[in-house]
PDB file of C-alpha atoms in Angstrom:
ATOM      1  CA  MET D  18       0.000   0.000   0.000  1.00  0.00           C
ATOM      2  CA  ILE D  19       2.843   2.388   0.892  1.00  0.00           C
ATOM      3  CA  PHE D  20       4.535   1.514  -2.401  1.00  0.00           C
ATOM      4  CA  ILE D  21       1.390   2.414  -4.377  1.00  0.00           C
ATOM      5  CA  PHE D  22       0.992   5.689  -2.458  1.00  0.00           C
ATOM      6  CA  GLY D  23       4.664   6.502  -3.024  1.00  0.00           C
ATOM      7  CA  LEU D  24       4.308   5.808  -6.742  1.00  0.00           C
ATOM      8  CA  PHE D  25       1.222   8.043  -6.802  1.00  0.00           C
ATOM      9  CA  LEU D  26       3.177  10.864  -5.092  1.00  0.00           C
ATOM     10  CA  LEU D  27       6.087  10.431  -7.506  1.00  0.00           C
ATOM     11  CA  THR D  28       3.691  10.712 -10.465  1.00  0.00           C
ATOM     12  CA  LEU D  29       2.206  13.918  -9.045  1.00  0.00           C
ATOM     13  CA  LEU D  30       5.721  15.287  -8.464  1.00  0.00           C
ATOM     14  CA  VAL D  31       6.675  14.692 -12.094  1.00  0.00           C
ATOM     15  CA  ILE D  32       3.438  16.261 -13.381  1.00  0.00           C
ATOM     16  CA  THR D  33       3.880  19.288 -11.109  1.00  0.00           C
ATOM     17  CA  ALA D  34       7.530  19.724 -12.110  1.00  0.00           C
ATOM     18  CA  ILE D  35       6.632  19.636 -15.818  1.00  0.00           C
ATOM     19  CA  ALA D  36       3.844  22.170 -15.207  1.00  0.00           C
ATOM     20  CA  ILE D  37       6.303  24.486 -13.399  1.00  0.00           C
ATOM     21  CA  VAL D  38       8.702  24.352 -16.331  1.00  0.00           C
ATOM     22  CA  ARG D  39       5.960  24.816 -18.934  1.00  0.00           C
ATOM     23  CA  THR D  40       4.031  27.719 -17.421  1.00  0.00           C
ATOM     24  CA  GLU D  41       5.000  31.303 -18.268  1.00  0.00           C
ATOM     25  CA  ASP D  42       2.832  32.839 -15.535  1.00  0.00           C
ATOM     26  CA  LEU D  43       5.131  33.404 -12.565  1.00  0.00           C
ATOM     27  CA  PHE D  44       2.263  33.469 -10.042  1.00  0.00           C
ATOM     28  CA  VAL D  45       1.114  30.050 -11.253  1.00  0.00           C
ATOM     29  CA  ALA D  46       4.718  28.841 -11.057  1.00  0.00           C
ATOM     30  CA  VAL D  47       4.960  29.983  -7.419  1.00  0.00           C
ATOM     31  CA  MET D  48       1.727  28.193  -6.505  1.00  0.00           C
ATOM     32  CA  LEU D  49       2.867  25.021  -8.275  1.00  0.00           C
ATOM     33  CA  THR D  50       6.207  25.238  -6.456  1.00  0.00           C
ATOM     34  CA  SER D  51       4.323  25.344  -3.157  1.00  0.00           C
ATOM     35  CA  ILE D  52       2.319  22.259  -4.189  1.00  0.00           C
ATOM     36  CA  PHE D  53       5.578  20.533  -5.169  1.00  0.00           C
ATOM     37  CA  SER D  54       6.962  21.213  -1.681  1.00  0.00           C
ATOM     38  CA  LEU D  55       3.847  19.790  -0.027  1.00  0.00           C
ATOM     39  CA  LEU D  56       4.137  16.644  -2.142  1.00  0.00           C
ATOM     40  CA  MET D  57       7.826  16.359  -1.202  1.00  0.00           C
ATOM     41  CA  ALA D  58       6.896  16.737   2.486  1.00  0.00           C
ATOM     42  CA  ALA D  59       4.404  13.868   2.135  1.00  0.00           C
ATOM     43  CA  ASN D  60       7.053  11.827   0.341  1.00  0.00           C
ATOM     44  CA  PHE D  61       9.582  12.414   3.140  1.00  0.00           C
ATOM     45  CA  PHE D  62       6.950  11.448   5.708  1.00  0.00           C
ATOM     46  CA  ILE D  63       6.209   8.040   4.177  1.00  0.00           C
ATOM     47  CA  LEU D  64       9.998   7.475   4.075  1.00  0.00           C
ATOM     48  CA  ASP D  65      10.002   7.919   7.896  1.00  0.00           C
ATOM     49  CA  ALA D  66      11.935  11.211   7.631  1.00  0.00           C
ATOM     50  CA  ALA D  67       9.490  13.218   9.728  1.00  0.00           C
ATOM     51  CA  ASP D  68      12.158  15.831  10.613  1.00  0.00           C
ATOM     52  CA  VAL D  69      12.795  16.628   6.971  1.00  0.00           C
ATOM     53  CA  ALA D  70       9.046  16.565   6.205  1.00  0.00           C
ATOM     54  CA  LEU D  71       8.416  19.199   8.879  1.00  0.00           C
ATOM     55  CA  THR D  72      11.166  21.428   7.492  1.00  0.00           C
ATOM     56  CA  GLU D  73       9.999  21.010   3.891  1.00  0.00           C
ATOM     57  CA  ALA D  74       6.393  21.849   4.793  1.00  0.00           C
ATOM     58  CA  ALA D  75       7.339  24.913   6.855  1.00  0.00           C
ATOM     59  CA  VAL D  76      10.094  26.307   4.621  1.00  0.00           C
ATOM     60  CA  GLY D  77       9.233  25.016   1.138  1.00  0.00           C
ATOM     61  CA  ALA D  78       5.452  25.346   1.199  1.00  0.00           C
ATOM     62  CA  GLY D  79       5.189  28.156   3.750  1.00  0.00           C
ATOM     63  CA  VAL D  80       7.995  30.674   4.095  1.00  0.00           C
ATOM     64  CA  THR D  81       9.487  30.267   0.617  1.00  0.00           C
ATOM     65  CA  THR D  82       6.093  30.705  -1.061  1.00  0.00           C
ATOM     66  CA  VAL D  83       5.515  33.971   0.796  1.00  0.00           C
ATOM     67  CA  ILE D  84       9.007  35.229  -0.082  1.00  0.00           C
ATOM     68  CA  PHE D  85       8.444  34.254  -3.749  1.00  0.00           C
ATOM     69  CA  LEU D  86       5.185  36.240  -3.732  1.00  0.00           C
ATOM     70  CA  CYS D  87       7.009  39.225  -2.196  1.00  0.00           C
ATOM     71  CA  ALA D  88       9.643  38.951  -4.936  1.00  0.00           C
ATOM     72  CA  LEU D  89       6.904  38.623  -7.553  1.00  0.00           C
ATOM     73  CA  ALA D  90       5.462  41.962  -6.396  1.00  0.00           C
ATOM     74  CA  LEU D  91       8.783  43.571  -7.419  1.00  0.00           C
ATOM     75  CA  THR D  92       8.781  42.264 -10.972  1.00  0.00           C
ATOM     76  CA  ASP D  93       6.508  41.310 -13.865  1.00  0.00           C
ATOM     77  CA  ASP D  94       4.051  38.435 -13.576  1.00  0.00           C
ATOM     78  CA  LYS D  95       5.061  36.868 -16.901  1.00  0.00           C
ATOM     79  CA  GLU D  96       8.279  35.061 -17.703  1.00  0.00           C
ATOM     80  CA  LYS D  97      10.435  36.897 -20.218  1.00  0.00           C
ATOM     81  CA  PRO D  98      10.526  34.787 -23.413  1.00  0.00           C
ATOM     82  CA  ARG D  99      13.940  33.443 -24.320  1.00  0.00           C
ATOM     83  CA  GLN D 100      14.646  32.860 -27.992  1.00  0.00           C
ATOM     84  CA  THR D 101      18.101  31.324 -27.783  1.00  0.00           C
ATOM     85  CA  GLY D 102      19.818  28.776 -25.605  1.00  0.00           C
ATOM     86  CA  ARG D 103      16.810  26.483 -25.033  1.00  0.00           C
ATOM     87  CA  TRP D 104      18.478  23.442 -26.571  1.00  0.00           C
ATOM     88  CA  VAL D 105      21.520  23.936 -24.373  1.00  0.00           C
ATOM     89  CA  ALA D 106      19.282  23.911 -21.296  1.00  0.00           C
ATOM     90  CA  PHE D 107      17.348  20.850 -22.524  1.00  0.00           C
ATOM     91  CA  GLY D 108      20.598  19.041 -23.262  1.00  0.00           C
ATOM     92  CA  THR D 109      22.065  19.852 -19.837  1.00  0.00           C
ATOM     93  CA  VAL D 110      18.932  18.684 -18.021  1.00  0.00           C
ATOM     94  CA  GLY D 111      18.776  15.518 -20.120  1.00  0.00           C
ATOM     95  CA  VAL D 112      22.409  14.595 -19.413  1.00  0.00           C
ATOM     96  CA  LEU D 113      21.991  15.237 -15.680  1.00  0.00           C
ATOM     97  CA  ALA D 114      18.783  13.176 -15.610  1.00  0.00           C
ATOM     98  CA  LEU D 115      20.548  10.241 -17.294  1.00  0.00           C
ATOM     99  CA  LEU D 116      23.462  10.485 -14.850  1.00  0.00           C
ATOM    100  CA  ILE D 117      21.098  10.499 -11.852  1.00  0.00           C
ATOM    101  CA  ILE D 118      19.130   7.527 -13.221  1.00  0.00           C
ATOM    102  CA  TYR D 119      22.394   5.655 -13.853  1.00  0.00           C
ATOM    103  CA  ALA D 120      23.582   6.402 -10.297  1.00  0.00           C
ATOM    104  CA  THR D 121      20.410   4.892  -8.830  1.00  0.00           C
ATOM    105  CA  PHE D 122      21.319   1.471 -10.263  1.00  0.00           C
ATOM    106  CA  ASP D 123      23.942   1.061  -7.506  1.00  0.00           C
ATOM    107  CA  LYS D 124      21.598   2.074  -4.694  1.00  0.00           C
ATOM    108  CA  PRO D 125      20.314  -0.619  -2.354  1.00  0.00           C
ATOM    109  CA  ARG D 126      16.563  -1.071  -2.303  1.00  0.00           C
ATOM    110  CA  LEU D 127      14.539   0.808   0.295  1.00  0.00           C
ATOM    111  CA  GLY D 128      14.805  -0.825   3.719  1.00  0.00           C
ATOM    112  CA  ASP D 129      17.398  -3.389   2.608  1.00  0.00           C
ATOM    113  CA  PRO D 130      18.953  -4.803   5.833  1.00  0.00           C
ATOM    114  CA  ASP D 131      22.098  -5.754   3.889  1.00  0.00           C
ATOM    115  CA  ALA D 132      22.763  -2.167   2.755  1.00  0.00           C
ATOM    116  CA  PRO D 133      26.246  -0.883   3.772  1.00  0.00           C
ATOM    117  CA  VAL D 134      24.783   1.782   6.054  1.00  0.00           C
ATOM    118  CA  HIS D 135      23.104  -0.932   8.153  1.00  0.00           C
ATOM    119  CA  GLN D 136      26.295  -2.982   8.524  1.00  0.00           C
ATOM    120  CA  HIS D 137      28.447  -0.584  10.567  1.00  0.00           C
ATOM    121  CA  ILE D 138      27.422   3.078  10.857  1.00  0.00           C
ATOM    122  CA  ALA D 139      23.769   2.817  11.889  1.00  0.00           C
ATOM    123  CA  PRO D 140      24.328   0.017  14.470  1.00  0.00           C
ATOM    124  CA  TRP D 141      27.208   2.024  16.014  1.00  0.00           C
ATOM    125  CA  TYR D 142      25.070   5.156  16.398  1.00  0.00           C
ATOM    126  CA  ILE D 143      22.137   3.169  17.821  1.00  0.00           C
ATOM    127  CA  GLU D 144      24.376   1.393  20.334  1.00  0.00           C
ATOM    128  CA  LYS D 145      26.567   4.346  21.392  1.00  0.00           C
ATOM    129  CA  THR D 146      23.776   6.940  21.648  1.00  0.00           C
ATOM    130  CA  THR D 147      22.345   5.202  24.692  1.00  0.00           C
ATOM    131  CA  GLU D 148      25.803   4.820  26.228  1.00  0.00           C
ATOM    132  CA  TYR D 149      27.144   8.360  25.588  1.00  0.00           C
ATOM    133  CA  ILE D 150      24.067  10.605  25.437  1.00  0.00           C
ATOM    134  CA  ASP D 151      21.021   8.598  26.554  1.00  0.00           C
ATOM    135  CA  ILE D 152      18.298  10.319  24.524  1.00  0.00           C
ATOM    136  CA  PRO D 153      15.629   8.455  22.522  1.00  0.00           C
ATOM    137  CA  ASN D 154      16.069  10.407  19.253  1.00  0.00           C
ATOM    138  CA  VAL D 155      19.230   9.099  17.594  1.00  0.00           C
ATOM    139  CA  VAL D 156      18.917  11.666  14.781  1.00  0.00           C
ATOM    140  CA  THR D 157      19.196  14.540  17.265  1.00  0.00           C
ATOM    141  CA  ALA D 158      22.202  12.868  18.890  1.00  0.00           C
ATOM    142  CA  ILE D 159      23.937  12.525  15.515  1.00  0.00           C
ATOM    143  CA  LEU D 160      23.198  16.066  14.322  1.00  0.00           C
ATOM    144  CA  GLY D 161      23.829  17.789  17.650  1.00  0.00           C
ATOM    145  CA  SER D 162      26.725  15.799  19.099  1.00  0.00           C
ATOM    146  CA  PHE D 163      28.366  13.103  16.950  1.00  0.00           C
ATOM    147  CA  ARG D 164      28.318  15.373  13.887  1.00  0.00           C
ATOM    148  CA  GLY D 165      28.077  18.716  15.676  1.00  0.00           C
ATOM    149  CA  TYR D 166      30.736  20.232  13.397  1.00  0.00           C
ATOM    150  CA  ASP D 167      28.518  19.671  10.341  1.00  0.00           C
ATOM    151  CA  THR D 168      25.518  21.291  12.015  1.00  0.00           C
ATOM    152  CA  LEU D 169      27.659  24.255  13.117  1.00  0.00           C
ATOM    153  CA  GLY D 170      28.712  24.713   9.494  1.00  0.00           C
ATOM    154  CA  GLU D 171      25.061  24.636   8.389  1.00  0.00           C
ATOM    155  CA  VAL D 172      24.189  27.344  10.930  1.00  0.00           C
ATOM    156  CA  PHE D 173      26.926  29.596   9.581  1.00  0.00           C
ATOM    157  CA  VAL D 174      25.701  28.885   6.036  1.00  0.00           C
ATOM    158  CA  VAL D 175      22.275  30.190   7.136  1.00  0.00           C
ATOM    159  CA  PHE D 176      24.007  33.208   8.701  1.00  0.00           C
ATOM    160  CA  ALA D 177      26.034  33.935   5.542  1.00  0.00           C
ATOM    161  CA  ALA D 178      22.989  33.467   3.282  1.00  0.00           C
ATOM    162  CA  CYS D 179      20.971  35.911   5.387  1.00  0.00           C
ATOM    163  CA  ILE D 180      23.719  38.545   5.281  1.00  0.00           C
ATOM    164  CA  GLY D 181      24.099  38.058   1.512  1.00  0.00           C
ATOM    165  CA  VAL D 182      20.365  38.458   0.807  1.00  0.00           C
ATOM    166  CA  LEU D 183      20.168  41.557   3.017  1.00  0.00           C
ATOM    167  CA  PHE D 184      23.106  43.122   1.156  1.00  0.00           C
ATOM    168  CA  ILE D 185      21.499  42.408  -2.240  1.00  0.00           C
ATOM    169  CA  LEU D 186      18.072  43.720  -1.244  1.00  0.00           C
ATOM    170  CA  GLY D 187      19.668  46.731   0.434  1.00  0.00           C
ATOM    171  CA  VAL D 188      20.577  48.131  -3.000  1.00  0.00           C
ATOM    172  CA  SER D 189      18.089  50.834  -4.067  1.00  0.00           C
ATOM    173  CA  PRO D 190      15.898  50.159  -7.166  1.00  0.00           C
ATOM    174  CA  PRO D 191      17.461  51.817 -10.236  1.00  0.00           C
ATOM    175  CA  GLN D 192      14.201  53.112 -11.810  1.00  0.00           C
ATOM    176  CA  LYS D 193      13.486  56.096  -9.595  1.00  0.00           C
ATOM    177  CA  THR D 194      11.269  57.836 -12.139  1.00  0.00           C
ATOM    178  CA  ARG D 195       8.543  55.217 -12.026  1.00  0.00           C
ATOM    179  CA  GLN D 196       5.553  55.535  -9.739  1.00  0.00           C
ATOM    180  CA  VAL D 197       5.785  53.901  -6.329  1.00  0.00           C
ATOM    181  CA  VAL D 198       2.731  51.885  -5.332  1.00  0.00           C
ATOM    182  CA  GLU D 199       1.427  52.546  -1.833  1.00  0.00           C
ATOM    183  CA  LYS D 200       1.459  49.369   0.224  1.00  0.00           C
ATOM    184  CA  ASN D 201      -1.642  48.124   1.977  1.00  0.00           C
ATOM    185  CA  SER D 202      -1.840  47.055   5.597  1.00  0.00           C
ATOM    186  CA  GLY D 203      -2.161  43.323   5.180  1.00  0.00           C
ATOM    187  CA  LEU D 204      -5.497  41.488   5.277  1.00  0.00           C
ATOM    188  CA  ARG D 205      -6.870  43.589   8.131  1.00  0.00           C
ATOM    189  CA  HIS D 206     -10.155  44.281   6.331  1.00  0.00           C
ATOM    190  CA  HIS D 207     -10.807  40.676   5.305  1.00  0.00           C
ATOM    191  CA  LEU D 208     -12.902  38.932   7.950  1.00  0.00           C
ATOM    192  CA  ILE D 209     -12.376  35.226   7.161  1.00  0.00           C
ATOM    193  CA  PRO D 210      -8.532  35.355   6.903  1.00  0.00           C
ATOM    194  CA  GLN D 211      -8.464  37.456  10.090  1.00  0.00           C
ATOM    195  CA  VAL D 212     -10.551  34.961  12.087  1.00  0.00           C
ATOM    196  CA  VAL D 213      -8.828  31.841  10.749  1.00  0.00           C
ATOM    197  CA  GLY D 214      -5.359  33.377  11.003  1.00  0.00           C
ATOM    198  CA  ARG D 215      -5.811  34.608  14.571  1.00  0.00           C
ATOM    199  CA  LEU D 216      -6.940  31.122  15.565  1.00  0.00           C
ATOM    200  CA  LEU D 217      -3.977  29.433  13.861  1.00  0.00           C
ATOM    201  CA  ILE D 218      -1.089  31.695  14.941  1.00  0.00           C
ATOM    202  CA  PRO D 219      -0.990  30.674  18.661  1.00  0.00           C
ATOM    203  CA  PHE D 220      -1.082  26.981  17.746  1.00  0.00           C
ATOM    204  CA  ILE D 221       1.659  27.429  15.104  1.00  0.00           C
ATOM    205  CA  VAL D 222       3.970  29.162  17.587  1.00  0.00           C
ATOM    206  CA  LEU D 223       3.125  26.666  20.339  1.00  0.00           C
ATOM    207  CA  PHE D 224       3.840  23.751  17.991  1.00  0.00           C
ATOM    208  CA  GLY D 225       7.147  25.395  17.049  1.00  0.00           C
ATOM    209  CA  LEU D 226       8.141  25.607  20.727  1.00  0.00           C
ATOM    210  CA  TYR D 227       7.079  21.963  21.192  1.00  0.00           C
ATOM    211  CA  VAL D 228       9.251  20.893  18.250  1.00  0.00           C
ATOM    212  CA  GLN D 229      12.157  22.957  19.668  1.00  0.00           C
ATOM    213  CA  PHE D 230      12.107  21.448  23.156  1.00  0.00           C
ATOM    214  CA  HIS D 231      10.928  17.961  22.135  1.00  0.00           C
ATOM    215  CA  GLY D 232      13.723  17.324  19.653  1.00  0.00           C
ATOM    216  CA  GLU D 233      15.481  14.918  22.019  1.00  0.00           C
ATOM    217  CA  TYR D 234      12.434  12.658  22.223  1.00  0.00           C
ATOM    218  CA  GLY D 235      10.857  12.830  18.742  1.00  0.00           C
ATOM    219  CA  PRO D 236      11.118  14.414  15.290  1.00  0.00           C
ATOM    220  CA  GLY D 237      12.156  18.030  15.644  1.00  0.00           C
ATOM    221  CA  GLY D 238      14.992  20.335  16.567  1.00  0.00           C
ATOM    222  CA  GLY D 239      16.187  23.884  16.012  1.00  0.00           C
ATOM    223  CA  PHE D 240      15.943  23.978  12.210  1.00  0.00           C
ATOM    224  CA  GLN D 241      12.343  22.780  12.141  1.00  0.00           C
ATOM    225  CA  ALA D 242      11.253  24.862  15.148  1.00  0.00           C
ATOM    226  CA  GLY D 243      12.800  28.068  13.797  1.00  0.00           C
ATOM    227  CA  ALA D 244      11.042  27.603  10.451  1.00  0.00           C
ATOM    228  CA  ILE D 245       7.656  26.848  12.055  1.00  0.00           C
ATOM    229  CA  ILE D 246       7.798  29.846  14.428  1.00  0.00           C
ATOM    230  CA  ALA D 247       8.857  32.091  11.521  1.00  0.00           C
ATOM    231  CA  THR D 248       5.822  30.822   9.581  1.00  0.00           C
ATOM    232  CA  GLY D 249       3.527  31.938  12.401  1.00  0.00           C
ATOM    233  CA  VAL D 250       5.110  35.409  12.567  1.00  0.00           C
ATOM    234  CA  ILE D 251       4.920  35.806   8.772  1.00  0.00           C
ATOM    235  CA  LEU D 252       1.230  34.858   8.905  1.00  0.00           C
ATOM    236  CA  TYR D 253       0.777  37.601  11.521  1.00  0.00           C
ATOM    237  CA  ALA D 254       2.541  40.064   9.181  1.00  0.00           C
ATOM    238  CA  LEU D 255       0.233  39.087   6.309  1.00  0.00           C
ATOM    239  CA  LEU D 256      -2.832  39.638   8.489  1.00  0.00           C
ATOM    240  CA  GLU D 257      -1.831  42.845  10.284  1.00  0.00           C
ATOM    241  CA  GLY D 258       0.751  44.355   7.954  1.00  0.00           C
ATOM    242  CA  GLU D 259       4.546  44.462   8.039  1.00  0.00           C
ATOM    243  CA  ALA D 260       4.665  47.475  10.376  1.00  0.00           C
ATOM    244  CA  GLU D 261       2.726  45.647  13.101  1.00  0.00           C
ATOM    245  CA  ALA D 262       4.963  42.583  12.753  1.00  0.00           C
ATOM    246  CA  LEU D 263       8.085  44.756  13.065  1.00  0.00           C
ATOM    247  CA  ARG D 264       6.570  46.473  16.096  1.00  0.00           C
ATOM    248  CA  ALA D 265       6.154  43.048  17.728  1.00  0.00           C
ATOM    249  CA  ILE D 266       9.656  41.853  16.779  1.00  0.00           C
ATOM    250  CA  PRO D 267      11.866  44.792  15.626  1.00  0.00           C
ATOM    251  CA  ARG D 268      14.420  44.312  12.871  1.00  0.00           C
ATOM    252  CA  ARG D 269      17.359  44.773  15.264  1.00  0.00           C
ATOM    253  CA  VAL D 270      16.013  41.891  17.368  1.00  0.00           C
ATOM    254  CA  LEU D 271      15.851  39.670  14.269  1.00  0.00           C
ATOM    255  CA  LEU D 272      19.447  40.467  13.344  1.00  0.00           C
ATOM    256  CA  GLY D 273      20.408  39.860  16.970  1.00  0.00           C
ATOM    257  CA  MET D 274      18.768  36.414  16.760  1.00  0.00           C
ATOM    258  CA  VAL D 275      20.756  35.529  13.626  1.00  0.00           C
ATOM    259  CA  VAL D 276      24.085  36.660  15.086  1.00  0.00           C
ATOM    260  CA  GLY D 277      23.323  35.533  18.644  1.00  0.00           C
ATOM    261  CA  GLY D 278      22.163  32.062  17.579  1.00  0.00           C
ATOM    262  CA  SER D 279      25.327  31.441  15.578  1.00  0.00           C
ATOM    263  CA  LEU D 280      27.556  32.764  18.360  1.00  0.00           C
ATOM    264  CA  LEU D 281      25.674  30.724  20.961  1.00  0.00           C
ATOM    265  CA  TYR D 282      26.418  27.515  19.037  1.00  0.00           C
ATOM    266  CA  GLY D 283      30.084  28.393  18.555  1.00  0.00           C
ATOM    267  CA  GLY D 284      30.321  29.710  22.133  1.00  0.00           C
ATOM    268  CA  VAL D 285      29.275  26.327  23.534  1.00  0.00           C
ATOM    269  CA  GLY D 286      32.170  24.751  21.639  1.00  0.00           C
ATOM    270  CA  VAL D 287      34.642  27.313  23.004  1.00  0.00           C
ATOM    271  CA  ALA D 288      33.254  26.855  26.526  1.00  0.00           C
ATOM    272  CA  CYS D 289      33.886  23.119  26.211  1.00  0.00           C
ATOM    273  CA  MET D 290      37.533  23.865  25.379  1.00  0.00           C
ATOM    274  CA  PHE D 291      37.937  26.203  28.397  1.00  0.00           C
ATOM    275  CA  MET D 292      36.472  23.472  30.627  1.00  0.00           C
ATOM    276  CA  GLY D 293      39.115  20.981  29.528  1.00  0.00           C
ATOM    277  CA  GLY D 294      37.373  19.165  26.678  1.00  0.00           C
ATOM    278  CA  ALA D 295      37.549  19.285  22.903  1.00  0.00           C
ATOM    279  CA  PHE D 296      35.557  21.720  20.765  1.00  0.00           C
ATOM    280  CA  LEU D 297      31.840  20.778  20.992  1.00  0.00           C
ATOM    281  CA  ASP D 298      32.582  17.968  23.452  1.00  0.00           C
ATOM    282  CA  TYR D 299      29.605  18.603  25.717  1.00  0.00           C
ATOM    283  CA  SER D 300      30.598  15.937  28.255  1.00  0.00           C
ATOM    284  CA  VAL D 301      32.620  18.492  30.244  1.00  0.00           C
ATOM    285  CA  LEU D 302      29.679  20.870  30.707  1.00  0.00           C
ATOM    286  CA  ALA D 303      28.465  18.981  33.804  1.00  0.00           C
ATOM    287  CA  ALA D 304      29.814  16.601  36.412  1.00  0.00           C
ATOM    288  CA  ASN D 305      27.820  13.806  34.767  1.00  0.00           C
ATOM    289  CA  PRO D 306      29.068  13.438  31.148  1.00  0.00           C
ATOM    290  CA  ILE D 307      25.684  12.178  29.937  1.00  0.00           C
ATOM    291  CA  PHE D 308      23.874  15.170  31.442  1.00  0.00           C
ATOM    292  CA  GLY D 309      26.574  17.416  29.931  1.00  0.00           C
ATOM    293  CA  GLN D 310      25.824  15.970  26.479  1.00  0.00           C
ATOM    294  CA  GLN D 311      22.092  16.566  26.927  1.00  0.00           C
ATOM    295  CA  LEU D 312      22.709  20.127  28.191  1.00  0.00           C
ATOM    296  CA  GLY D 313      24.998  20.926  25.269  1.00  0.00           C
ATOM    297  CA  ILE D 314      22.492  19.618  22.692  1.00  0.00           C
ATOM    298  CA  LEU D 315      19.706  21.657  24.306  1.00  0.00           C
ATOM    299  CA  ILE D 316      21.768  24.883  24.152  1.00  0.00           C
ATOM    300  CA  ILE D 317      23.023  24.478  20.584  1.00  0.00           C
ATOM    301  CA  GLU D 318      19.513  23.552  19.376  1.00  0.00           C
ATOM    302  CA  ALA D 319      18.298  26.822  20.919  1.00  0.00           C
ATOM    303  CA  GLY D 320      21.012  28.643  18.957  1.00  0.00           C
ATOM    304  CA  VAL D 321      19.986  26.898  15.735  1.00  0.00           C
ATOM    305  CA  GLY D 322      16.329  27.804  16.282  1.00  0.00           C
ATOM    306  CA  MET D 323      17.182  31.462  16.941  1.00  0.00           C
ATOM    307  CA  ALA D 324      19.413  31.737  13.863  1.00  0.00           C
ATOM    308  CA  VAL D 325      16.929  30.066  11.476  1.00  0.00           C
ATOM    309  CA  CYS D 326      13.893  31.987  12.744  1.00  0.00           C
ATOM    310  CA  GLY D 327      15.756  35.315  12.687  1.00  0.00           C
ATOM    311  CA  ALA D 328      17.175  34.692   9.196  1.00  0.00           C
ATOM    312  CA  LEU D 329      13.827  33.753   7.633  1.00  0.00           C
ATOM    313  CA  LEU D 330      12.031  36.737   9.169  1.00  0.00           C
ATOM    314  CA  ALA D 331      14.837  39.163   8.274  1.00  0.00           C
ATOM    315  CA  ILE D 332      14.743  37.999   4.634  1.00  0.00           C
ATOM    316  CA  PHE D 333      10.939  38.271   4.559  1.00  0.00           C
ATOM    317  CA  HIS D 334      11.010  41.855   5.880  1.00  0.00           C
ATOM    318  CA  ALA D 335      13.812  42.737   3.468  1.00  0.00           C
ATOM    319  CA  PHE D 336      11.590  41.696   0.544  1.00  0.00           C
ATOM    320  CA  ALA D 337       8.493  43.337   2.015  1.00  0.00           C
ATOM    321  CA  ALA D 338      10.337  46.638   2.625  1.00  0.00           C
ATOM    322  CA  ARG D 339      11.245  47.034  -1.051  1.00  0.00           C
ATOM    323  CA  GLU D 340       9.295  49.711  -2.888  1.00  0.00           C
ATOM    324  CA  ILE D 341       6.796  48.334  -5.426  1.00  0.00           C
ATOM    325  CA  LEU D 342       7.133  50.217  -8.721  1.00  0.00           C
ATOM    326  CA  THR D 343       4.720  50.383 -11.650  1.00  0.00           C
TER     327      THR D 343
END
């Protein structure tokens, strides 16, 4: 049954992807991209990757769609026709598709117990997580402790991406002679979105906090929680207007979250070194090494959540603050 549902999702993904490529209406392309992300989230969920499904649903279908719509307000709603170079693009995509299909021939089948990953790496993590960290969620233990360096690098990638986008959007529009469209104040005068949105926002934020602090026991963690909480704040901005959202969480606080979250993660690693351990060796943070590991994961996950939430909201406000020209 799962196989049939997965095949059905894969078919929908292919149809949606072709529709995205074929359409010349950018608004339709954005909506189809959001549908594609929802289908991918469902696909990740049936593959037992609930953490990734949460992130894909919050970022791909939620935040990214809103940011695409903000970007769409700054440009035309139709794709500029391209007369040359189409065959080069088709050829490149075709070659890459053939390479990817060829690479899948060496992959083990889904759930194969004889796959290389199940012979050494996965059993070691499952066995040592209980001994060294003692938390039920092995994925959190791997991302936060065993491979904490990788996660730290991802946090600084988020930090660098946020700074880069803010620099690009900080450049003034070149066409000063065109008329500037006055922005509205969200959906304040629309009753149904106001009622539904006000009911949803507290539950979205509460679920984000649950995902943040429940990451040791189930699917979740800082990346997912930061994206979910940012989705709730962006929904508030759409309902009440950008000015009200910035009054609730000022821009300097958002930038402080991005910088502070990254520094908090790195600071835990430096603190471990001052306490006699290696960088990001949380065992020295407490007298009991296992409790030290749990404490370190909790702190760095808080840093990840702050950085992701601050980055997404800062990018959203950077798009929304751009003047809309006609």
